[in-house]
Amino acid sequence: MSAILLMVLGLGGMAAGYFFYSRFIADRICRFDPDFITPAHEFEDGVDYVPTNKFVLWGHHFTSVAGAAPIVGPAIAVIWGWLPAFLWVVFGTIFFAGVHDSGAIWASVRNRALSVGSLTGHVVGKRARSIFMIVIFLVLLMVNAVFGVVIAGLLIDNPGSVVPIWGAIAVALVIGQLIYRFKFNLALVSLFGVMALYALIYIGPSMPVALPETVAGFSNKAAWILILFAYAAIASLLPVWVLLQPRDYINGLQLFVGLILLYSAVLIASPELVAPMINQQVPEGAPPLIPLLFVTIACGAISGFHGLVASGTTSKQLNKETDARFVGYFGAIGEGALALAAIIAACAGFASLGDWQAVYSAFGQGGVQAFVDGGATILNQGVGIDAAVSGTMLTVMAALFAGTTMDTGLRLQRYIFQEFGEIYGIRWLGRPLPATLMAVACCVLLAFGAGGADGSGGLLIWPLFGTTNQLLAGLTLLVISVMLVRLNRPVWVTLIPLVFLLLMTLAALLIQLNEFYQKEDWFLLSLDLIVLVAAILVTLECASAFKKPSSPLEGEEL
């Protein structure tokens, strides 16, 4: 079967979802008000609260939520065959992710840009908030600690990507000044940024950069991880318009150019899907398709991390409430398009079924490397881009998205510590610098305390990320559903996705619980139980909240 058919059906379905279903959500469910004064205007401070052009904000939101996950998850999940992954990505994007992301922005904007954790306290109750914050903290800790390892590995394995990855930061700093300080035309600035990024990608392979095997007593991998955390800490303290916004925006444009090139190559080369539609020869030891598909592919279908970004940074920058449709729902469409590209690259970028099976010989195989290798082959065959340059371009794409997610993730973790300070009356923790240092300290402690000298400790708890992240998505939908019920608006648009998601995720948690028990991994078993109990308690709290009257704050803000 030609990959063109998969591309047309997938992109066509997502486009229809945006033009029709997202309008229904915006007009009939959330009822976005163009005259509503958003927190970006009400609390404007030039640092975190900054009214932002919707195209720039879309770039920030999209690249922050994307990371490497919409590449890794689908490129691993195709081990069950391309059809299950394709269906979950397309329908998950339309009916799950778009509703979740735009709904989380709306819920936060209507409540003074509170994060979804704090919002739970106002909408549901203090007990639910405390439990929810534990789940949120674990998700952010996993994302920040692991993405540091992922980016460090990409920098070591692909020295030609070092210049474009770090050069993108310099480009973003220039763009931020041009847009906000000098008020340059956005289209011209965008063109300059994209050209600069692709120039860096082109010269990257000819200027490889590699750290020595040891740096100040650390391995090169550990050194890169420390450098990345130091950078992320600085980035999380800078005003959003200086680095975070322009970096995310230009990375979003770079991704779309990359996707256009990749999809154009598919049209020209018309590669065949060599992977099976349904894999009847799944490697021994692979987990069952149901429910594990729905936690293996998170970003690209639906992801709880999106709710953290939507209510953590995006809601503080929304210029008009009506922009939430473009920023939130279309942001989900962009990520779905990336996940679809990952599926095509991982299933049509190999010469034969045998070559594909050699890569997917065990569960967990594939991932970023399958996307890079398969995508580079398609680009070379379709549009004639040199394989080395194609590989660098796709590697940089994955690393830049992982980096932007890490930037936003650490800023969000800083917000969490600041909220802890406000909730429990710890004044010093409510300030940005101490909160940032606490966030970095937790990540470094996990990375090096649990992982030893190479800093890979984040990988220790990564097996729990998929289930914990999807539980977070379900719980975010629960909070939105409570708000809709109290406003007497149709709730089925969130209730159906959340019931499905909670059932699949709780089943996956129970399967993992048994696996950890069989392996006698008591640490992960304990964490799994904590997450499972937290999910059940928050669900019960939300269920009881459906019957509670709205508090004065909610009545005013909603």
XYZ file of C-alpha atoms in Angstrom:
558
model
C 0.000 0.000 0.000
C 1.278 3.459 -0.902
C 2.101 5.830 1.963
C 0.328 8.577 -0.027
C -3.080 7.150 0.894
C -2.196 7.160 4.581
C -0.982 10.750 4.311
C -4.089 12.012 2.478
C -6.553 10.280 4.816
C -4.718 11.389 7.934
C -4.143 15.018 7.018
C -7.601 15.306 5.456
C -9.285 14.003 8.598
C -7.340 16.374 10.841
C -8.122 19.343 8.582
C -11.834 18.497 8.728
C -11.563 18.252 12.523
C -10.134 21.758 12.739
C -12.557 23.428 10.316
C -15.716 21.818 11.722
C -15.333 20.140 15.114
C -13.083 22.794 16.644
C -15.588 25.496 15.618
C -18.348 23.548 17.366
C -16.191 23.345 20.522
C -15.361 27.059 20.361
C -18.917 28.291 19.678
C -21.163 25.810 21.500
C -19.084 24.339 24.339
C -16.455 26.824 25.544
C -18.183 29.833 23.952
C -15.043 31.910 23.529
C -15.683 35.609 24.090
C -13.564 38.056 22.017
C -14.249 40.814 24.576
C -13.171 38.834 27.643
C -10.121 40.447 29.318
C -7.516 37.694 29.426
C -4.963 37.335 32.257
C -2.217 38.372 29.809
C -3.765 41.861 29.806
C -5.112 41.890 33.367
C -1.793 40.879 34.965
C 0.663 41.975 32.268
C 4.180 42.097 33.754
C 6.486 41.720 30.760
C 7.939 38.483 32.147
C 5.321 35.703 32.367
C 2.117 37.590 31.474
C 2.629 38.951 27.956
C -0.194 39.463 25.384
C 1.075 37.647 22.312
C 0.283 37.434 18.613
C -1.638 34.189 18.125
C 0.780 32.882 15.497
C 3.767 33.406 17.792
C 1.868 31.891 20.713
C 0.866 28.926 18.566
C 4.555 28.344 17.871
C 5.337 28.434 21.591
C 2.457 26.157 22.554
C 2.958 23.671 19.734
C 6.698 23.207 20.119
C 6.470 23.108 23.919
C 3.945 20.283 23.912
C 5.479 18.399 20.988
C 8.981 17.585 22.184
C 10.314 14.279 20.903
C 7.268 12.368 22.160
C 5.079 12.553 18.991
C 8.059 11.039 17.159
C 9.101 8.433 19.726
C 5.652 7.084 20.668
C 4.280 6.433 17.156
C 7.643 5.141 15.901
C 7.606 2.548 18.704
C 3.874 1.731 18.546
C 4.023 0.629 14.888
C 5.427 -2.640 16.246
C 1.735 -3.648 16.497
C 1.224 -2.603 12.855
C 0.640 0.752 11.208
C -3.185 0.687 11.304
C -3.723 0.858 15.108
C -1.159 3.655 15.430
C -2.691 5.546 12.489
C -6.267 5.314 13.810
C -5.310 6.409 17.334
C -3.268 9.362 16.070
C -5.990 10.644 13.720
C -9.063 10.128 15.904
C -7.143 10.956 19.074
C -6.048 14.271 17.591
C -9.546 15.243 16.426
C -11.714 14.132 19.350
C -9.283 13.964 22.273
C -6.234 16.236 21.981
C -7.894 19.251 20.370
C -10.686 19.312 22.960
C -8.260 18.717 25.839
C -5.757 21.412 24.806
C -8.168 24.201 23.893
C -10.358 23.311 26.878
C -7.412 23.525 29.294
C -6.487 26.975 27.938
C -10.087 28.180 28.311
C -10.437 26.781 31.843
C -7.210 28.460 32.961
C -7.939 31.798 31.251
C -11.335 31.927 32.927
C -9.651 31.454 36.310
C -6.802 33.999 36.336
C -4.402 31.717 34.401
C -4.205 29.193 37.228
C -2.344 25.986 36.450
C -4.474 22.878 36.172
C -3.294 21.789 39.630
C -4.339 25.011 41.351
C -7.474 25.136 39.207
C -8.454 21.760 40.641
C -8.471 23.320 44.101
C -10.928 26.013 42.996
C -13.181 23.808 40.881
C -13.073 20.525 42.819
C -11.499 20.982 46.262
C -8.282 21.292 48.253
C -7.820 17.544 48.723
C -8.044 16.916 44.984
C -5.575 19.753 44.375
C -2.998 18.275 46.753
C -3.245 14.837 45.165
C -3.229 16.251 41.633
C -0.093 18.260 42.342
C 1.766 15.026 43.150
C 0.913 13.588 39.727
C 1.871 16.873 38.016
C 5.188 17.041 39.845
C 6.061 13.463 38.838
C 5.243 14.126 35.168
C 7.385 17.278 35.049
C 10.235 15.543 36.852
C 10.160 12.690 34.341
C 10.014 14.991 31.316
C 12.828 17.289 32.421
C 15.178 14.560 33.633
C 14.662 12.275 30.637
C 14.728 14.917 27.900
C 18.100 16.029 29.243
C 19.348 12.477 28.630
C 17.700 12.277 25.195
C 19.188 15.565 23.940
C 22.618 14.719 25.354
C 22.515 11.392 23.498
C 21.554 13.101 20.230
C 24.392 15.621 20.614
C 26.916 12.813 21.189
C 25.633 10.504 18.445
C 25.250 13.322 15.895
C 28.116 15.848 16.285
C 26.920 17.608 13.134
C 23.741 18.628 14.945
C 25.517 20.552 17.727
C 25.979 23.809 15.764
C 22.362 24.058 14.514
C 20.888 23.028 17.895
C 22.774 25.657 19.899
C 22.784 28.151 17.041
C 18.977 28.108 17.146
C 19.164 29.787 20.564
C 21.136 32.718 19.120
C 18.633 32.996 16.260
C 15.747 33.041 18.748
C 17.351 35.791 20.840
C 17.699 37.968 17.730
C 14.120 37.277 16.662
C 12.773 38.210 20.101
C 14.474 41.586 19.910
C 13.314 42.210 16.328
C 9.675 41.421 17.134
C 9.238 43.069 20.519
C 11.884 45.770 20.777
C 12.189 46.937 17.171
C 8.647 45.994 15.988
C 9.805 44.429 12.722
C 7.290 42.900 10.354
C 6.485 39.357 11.599
C 6.555 37.805 8.107
C 10.037 39.176 7.354
C 11.356 38.128 10.761
C 9.891 34.659 10.245
C 11.545 34.318 6.850
C 14.891 35.405 8.295
C 14.584 32.932 11.174
C 13.727 29.939 8.997
C 16.522 30.728 6.534
C 19.019 31.088 9.400
C 17.965 27.773 10.937
C 18.246 25.857 7.676
C 21.595 27.496 6.918
C 22.814 26.172 10.265
C 21.427 22.710 9.452
C 23.234 22.758 6.095
C 26.622 23.706 7.563
C 26.242 21.536 10.671
C 27.660 18.289 9.183
C 30.758 20.177 7.969
C 31.372 21.629 11.456
C 30.905 18.703 13.873
C 31.405 19.445 17.567
C 32.180 16.765 20.147
C 33.102 17.090 23.806
C 36.123 15.149 25.110
C 35.414 11.776 26.734
C 35.760 13.425 30.157
C 35.056 17.039 31.124
C 36.091 18.165 34.637
C 35.765 14.592 35.838
C 32.355 14.036 34.211
C 31.651 11.904 31.162
C 30.747 13.822 28.012
C 27.123 12.697 28.428
C 26.973 13.945 32.022
C 28.617 17.211 30.980
C 26.015 17.812 28.272
C 23.215 17.086 30.782
C 24.607 19.638 33.245
C 25.021 22.223 30.464
C 21.430 21.624 29.351
C 20.060 22.071 32.880
C 22.073 25.257 33.370
C 20.708 26.617 30.097
C 17.126 25.586 30.946
C 17.369 27.301 34.338
C 18.472 30.571 32.745
C 15.799 30.287 30.035
C 13.065 29.680 32.625
C 13.944 32.944 34.412
C 14.135 35.164 31.325
C 11.007 37.046 30.199
C 9.064 34.802 27.824
C 9.448 37.236 24.917
C 13.264 37.198 25.109
C 13.855 33.507 24.381
C 10.990 31.098 25.090
C 8.433 32.578 22.690
C 10.731 33.320 19.720
C 12.574 30.011 20.051
C 9.352 28.022 20.117
C 7.861 30.081 17.291
C 10.787 29.702 14.917
C 11.111 26.010 15.782
C 7.431 25.610 14.923
C 8.006 27.176 11.509
C 11.090 25.017 11.016
C 9.049 21.924 11.790
C 6.342 22.859 9.324
C 8.926 23.426 6.596
C 10.403 20.034 7.489
C 6.971 18.400 7.381
C 6.198 20.023 4.028
C 9.476 18.661 2.644
C 8.819 15.205 4.078
C 5.221 15.023 2.864
C 6.290 16.397 -0.563
C 8.889 13.636 -0.736
C 6.169 11.089 0.025
C 4.069 12.468 -2.857
C 7.006 12.362 -5.270
C 8.640 9.072 -4.232
C 5.356 7.292 -3.375
C 7.057 4.830 -0.997
C 5.292 1.622 -0.040
C 4.392 0.740 3.520
C 6.608 -2.284 4.137
C 5.404 -2.711 7.731
C 2.326 -4.915 8.215
C -1.096 -3.310 8.641
C -1.672 -5.511 11.718
C 1.469 -7.228 12.949
C 0.631 -10.881 13.570
C 4.233 -11.660 14.562
C 4.749 -9.319 17.490
C 8.090 -10.062 19.205
C 7.953 -12.225 22.297
C 7.559 -10.189 25.465
C 5.762 -7.288 23.782
C 2.811 -6.009 25.859
C -0.779 -6.325 24.575
C -2.010 -3.817 21.991
C -4.949 -2.880 24.218
C -4.476 -0.951 26.460
C -0.749 -0.244 25.917
C -1.204 1.456 22.521
C -3.034 4.324 24.221
C -0.206 5.086 26.642
C 2.650 4.364 24.215
C 1.307 7.056 21.865
C 0.514 10.052 24.055
C 1.725 13.212 22.333
C 0.313 12.958 18.842
C -3.051 11.723 20.152
C -3.585 13.182 23.646
C -1.149 13.997 26.431
C -1.530 15.303 29.966
C 1.633 17.360 29.568
C -0.327 19.530 27.096
C -2.669 20.555 29.897
C 0.295 21.701 31.974
C 1.587 23.892 29.140
C -1.893 25.139 28.204
C -2.641 26.227 31.778
C 0.934 27.031 32.766
C 2.472 29.281 30.134
C 0.035 29.537 27.205
C -2.901 30.920 29.219
C -0.653 33.697 30.557
C 0.111 34.890 27.007
C -3.281 34.585 25.287
C -4.165 37.919 23.702
C -7.840 37.138 23.005
C -9.904 34.262 24.306
C -10.928 33.389 20.742
C -7.240 32.707 19.960
C -7.519 29.543 22.086
C -9.084 27.715 19.146
C -6.099 28.348 16.874
C -3.438 27.988 19.556
C -4.890 24.958 21.342
C -6.787 22.939 18.764
C -4.568 23.748 15.790
C -1.539 23.122 18.010
C -2.887 19.593 18.501
C -3.360 19.270 14.724
C 0.293 20.214 14.187
C 1.411 17.554 16.617
C -0.868 14.984 14.996
C 0.709 15.793 11.623
C 4.148 15.185 13.138
C 3.012 11.862 14.639
C 1.591 10.828 11.258
C 4.921 11.672 9.619
C 6.680 9.514 12.220
C 4.394 6.578 11.385
C 5.038 6.950 7.646
C 8.814 7.313 8.111
C 8.956 4.269 10.409
C 6.825 2.109 8.107
C 7.762 3.244 4.577
C 11.397 4.279 5.040
C 12.759 0.731 4.896
C 13.652 -1.253 1.774
C 11.791 -4.411 2.782
C 9.708 -6.084 5.473
C 12.827 -7.960 6.561
C 14.715 -4.718 7.143
C 11.777 -3.380 9.135
C 11.546 -6.550 11.246
C 15.280 -6.384 11.964
C 14.775 -2.979 13.592
C 11.544 -3.927 15.385
C 12.864 -7.136 16.906
C 11.730 -6.226 20.430
C 9.259 -3.840 22.044
C 10.801 -0.411 22.563
C 12.861 -0.585 19.380
C 12.535 2.060 16.668
C 11.834 5.466 18.170
C 13.739 8.549 17.054
C 16.364 6.633 15.086
C 13.730 4.836 12.975
C 12.145 8.222 12.216
C 15.504 9.796 11.307
C 16.709 6.879 9.154
C 13.366 6.257 7.452
C 12.628 9.943 6.937
C 16.099 10.585 5.516
C 15.613 7.762 3.005
C 12.259 9.197 1.859
C 13.677 12.745 1.591
C 16.624 11.491 -0.431
C 14.419 9.510 -2.814
C 11.689 12.134 -3.123
C 13.330 15.560 -3.197
C 16.978 14.589 -3.626
C 18.309 16.004 -0.351
C 21.620 14.392 0.569
C 21.152 11.596 3.116
C 23.620 13.178 5.585
C 21.882 16.563 5.421
C 18.457 14.897 5.675
C 19.550 12.933 8.726
C 20.938 16.073 10.350
C 17.741 18.002 9.604
C 15.523 15.345 11.197
C 17.873 14.901 14.165
C 17.913 18.650 14.759
C 14.127 18.694 14.473
C 13.803 16.049 17.194
C 16.439 17.664 19.438
C 15.013 21.191 19.095
C 11.564 20.003 20.090
C 12.941 18.060 23.031
C 14.834 21.220 24.025
C 11.821 23.528 23.816
C 9.795 21.063 25.886
C 12.581 20.969 28.472
C 12.650 24.809 28.559
C 8.907 24.996 29.165
C 8.942 21.994 31.501
C 11.459 23.594 33.844
C 9.524 26.890 33.809
C 6.378 24.936 34.665
C 8.195 23.141 37.463
C 9.266 26.550 38.745
C 5.594 27.617 38.715
C 4.688 24.482 40.693
C 7.207 25.318 43.414
C 5.971 28.918 43.481
C 2.405 27.648 43.862
C 3.553 25.365 46.693
C 5.038 28.464 48.317
C 1.758 30.373 47.998
C -0.401 27.460 49.140
C 1.659 26.633 52.227
C 2.807 30.166 53.077
C 6.514 29.620 52.312
C 7.398 33.109 51.079
C 10.922 32.463 49.818
C 9.676 29.570 47.675
C 7.206 31.894 45.974
C 10.047 33.836 44.323
C 11.294 32.837 40.830
C 14.994 32.238 41.594
C 14.610 29.934 44.636
C 11.788 28.060 42.882
C 13.961 27.561 39.784
C 16.896 26.326 41.880
C 14.591 23.852 43.628
C 13.284 22.612 40.274
C 16.803 22.112 38.896
C 17.959 20.479 42.130
C 15.181 17.870 41.926
C 16.027 17.064 38.310
C 19.774 16.832 38.975
C 19.172 14.723 42.088
C 17.092 12.271 40.077
C 19.507 12.303 37.130
C 22.702 11.751 39.111
C 21.431 10.421 42.423
C 19.524 7.543 40.863
C 21.509 7.229 37.646
C 25.057 7.573 38.882
C 27.862 9.461 37.183
C 26.356 9.438 33.676
C 23.196 11.320 34.776
C 20.701 8.833 33.316
C 18.610 8.511 36.451
C 15.559 9.958 34.740
C 15.327 6.774 32.715
C 14.761 4.866 35.951
C 11.197 6.147 36.348
C 10.524 6.698 32.627
C 8.564 3.398 32.290
C 5.846 5.109 34.323
C 5.691 8.235 32.150
C 3.157 6.956 29.615
C 0.572 5.907 32.176
C 1.155 8.860 34.535
C 0.978 11.316 31.648
C -2.260 9.862 30.299
C -3.816 9.836 33.752
C -3.000 13.522 33.945
C -4.847 14.054 30.642
C -7.882 12.195 31.958
C -7.881 14.161 35.196
C -7.578 17.448 33.289
C -10.631 16.441 31.248
C -12.412 15.688 34.520
C -11.797 19.228 35.791
C -13.028 20.721 32.496
C -16.100 18.462 32.668
C -16.962 19.711 36.165
C -16.779 23.294 34.890
C -19.049 22.491 31.938
C -21.620 20.771 34.138
C -21.781 23.777 36.469
C -22.265 26.050 33.466
C -25.078 23.802 32.141
C -23.227 23.147 28.895
C -22.952 19.857 26.948
C -20.389 17.666 28.691
C -20.268 14.622 26.386
C -17.408 16.140 24.348
C -15.096 15.746 27.355
C -16.867 12.947 29.233
C -16.548 10.318 26.467
C -12.795 10.882 25.927
C -12.041 10.959 29.662
C -13.946 7.703 30.420
C -12.134 5.922 27.580
C -8.766 7.355 28.590
C -9.128 6.578 32.293
C -10.196 2.981 31.562
C -7.260 2.366 29.209
C -4.755 4.043 31.513
C -5.909 2.341 34.709
C -5.752 -1.018 32.889
C -2.211 -0.200 31.709
C -1.210 0.756 35.268
C -2.454 -2.601 36.556
C -0.514 -4.456 33.837
C 2.625 -2.508 34.732
C 2.015 -3.226 38.399
C 2.147 -6.943 37.662
C 5.284 -6.525 35.520
C 7.112 -4.631 38.272
C 6.072 -7.300 40.779
C 7.337 -10.095 38.537
C 10.660 -8.276 38.105
C 10.782 -7.480 41.849
C 11.271 -3.810 41.015
C 9.928 -2.506 44.297
C 10.779 1.132 43.602
C 8.686 1.351 40.429
C 6.032 -0.833 42.032
C 5.717 1.683 44.864
C 5.542 4.652 42.485
C 2.965 2.824 40.355
C 0.802 2.282 43.430
C 1.121 5.959 44.426
C 0.014 7.096 40.959
C -2.813 4.544 40.876
C -4.166 5.552 44.302
C -3.815 9.265 43.440
C -5.771 8.771 40.211
C -8.591 6.934 41.994
C -8.815 9.561 44.757
C -8.888 12.506 42.341
C -11.513 10.727 40.225
C -13.716 10.198 43.288
C -13.249 13.827 44.351
C -14.223 15.040 40.867
C -17.235 12.727 40.761
C -18.499 14.201 44.025
C -17.774 17.723 42.755
C -20.393 17.339 40.016
C -23.029 17.743 42.716
C -21.449 20.683 44.533
C -22.621 24.275 43.983
C -20.098 26.678 42.478
C -18.030 28.765 44.882
C -18.212 32.584 44.623
C -14.819 32.700 42.861
C -15.872 30.213 40.245
C -19.229 31.883 39.789
C -17.481 35.179 39.087
C -14.698 33.847 36.875
C -16.640 31.315 34.853
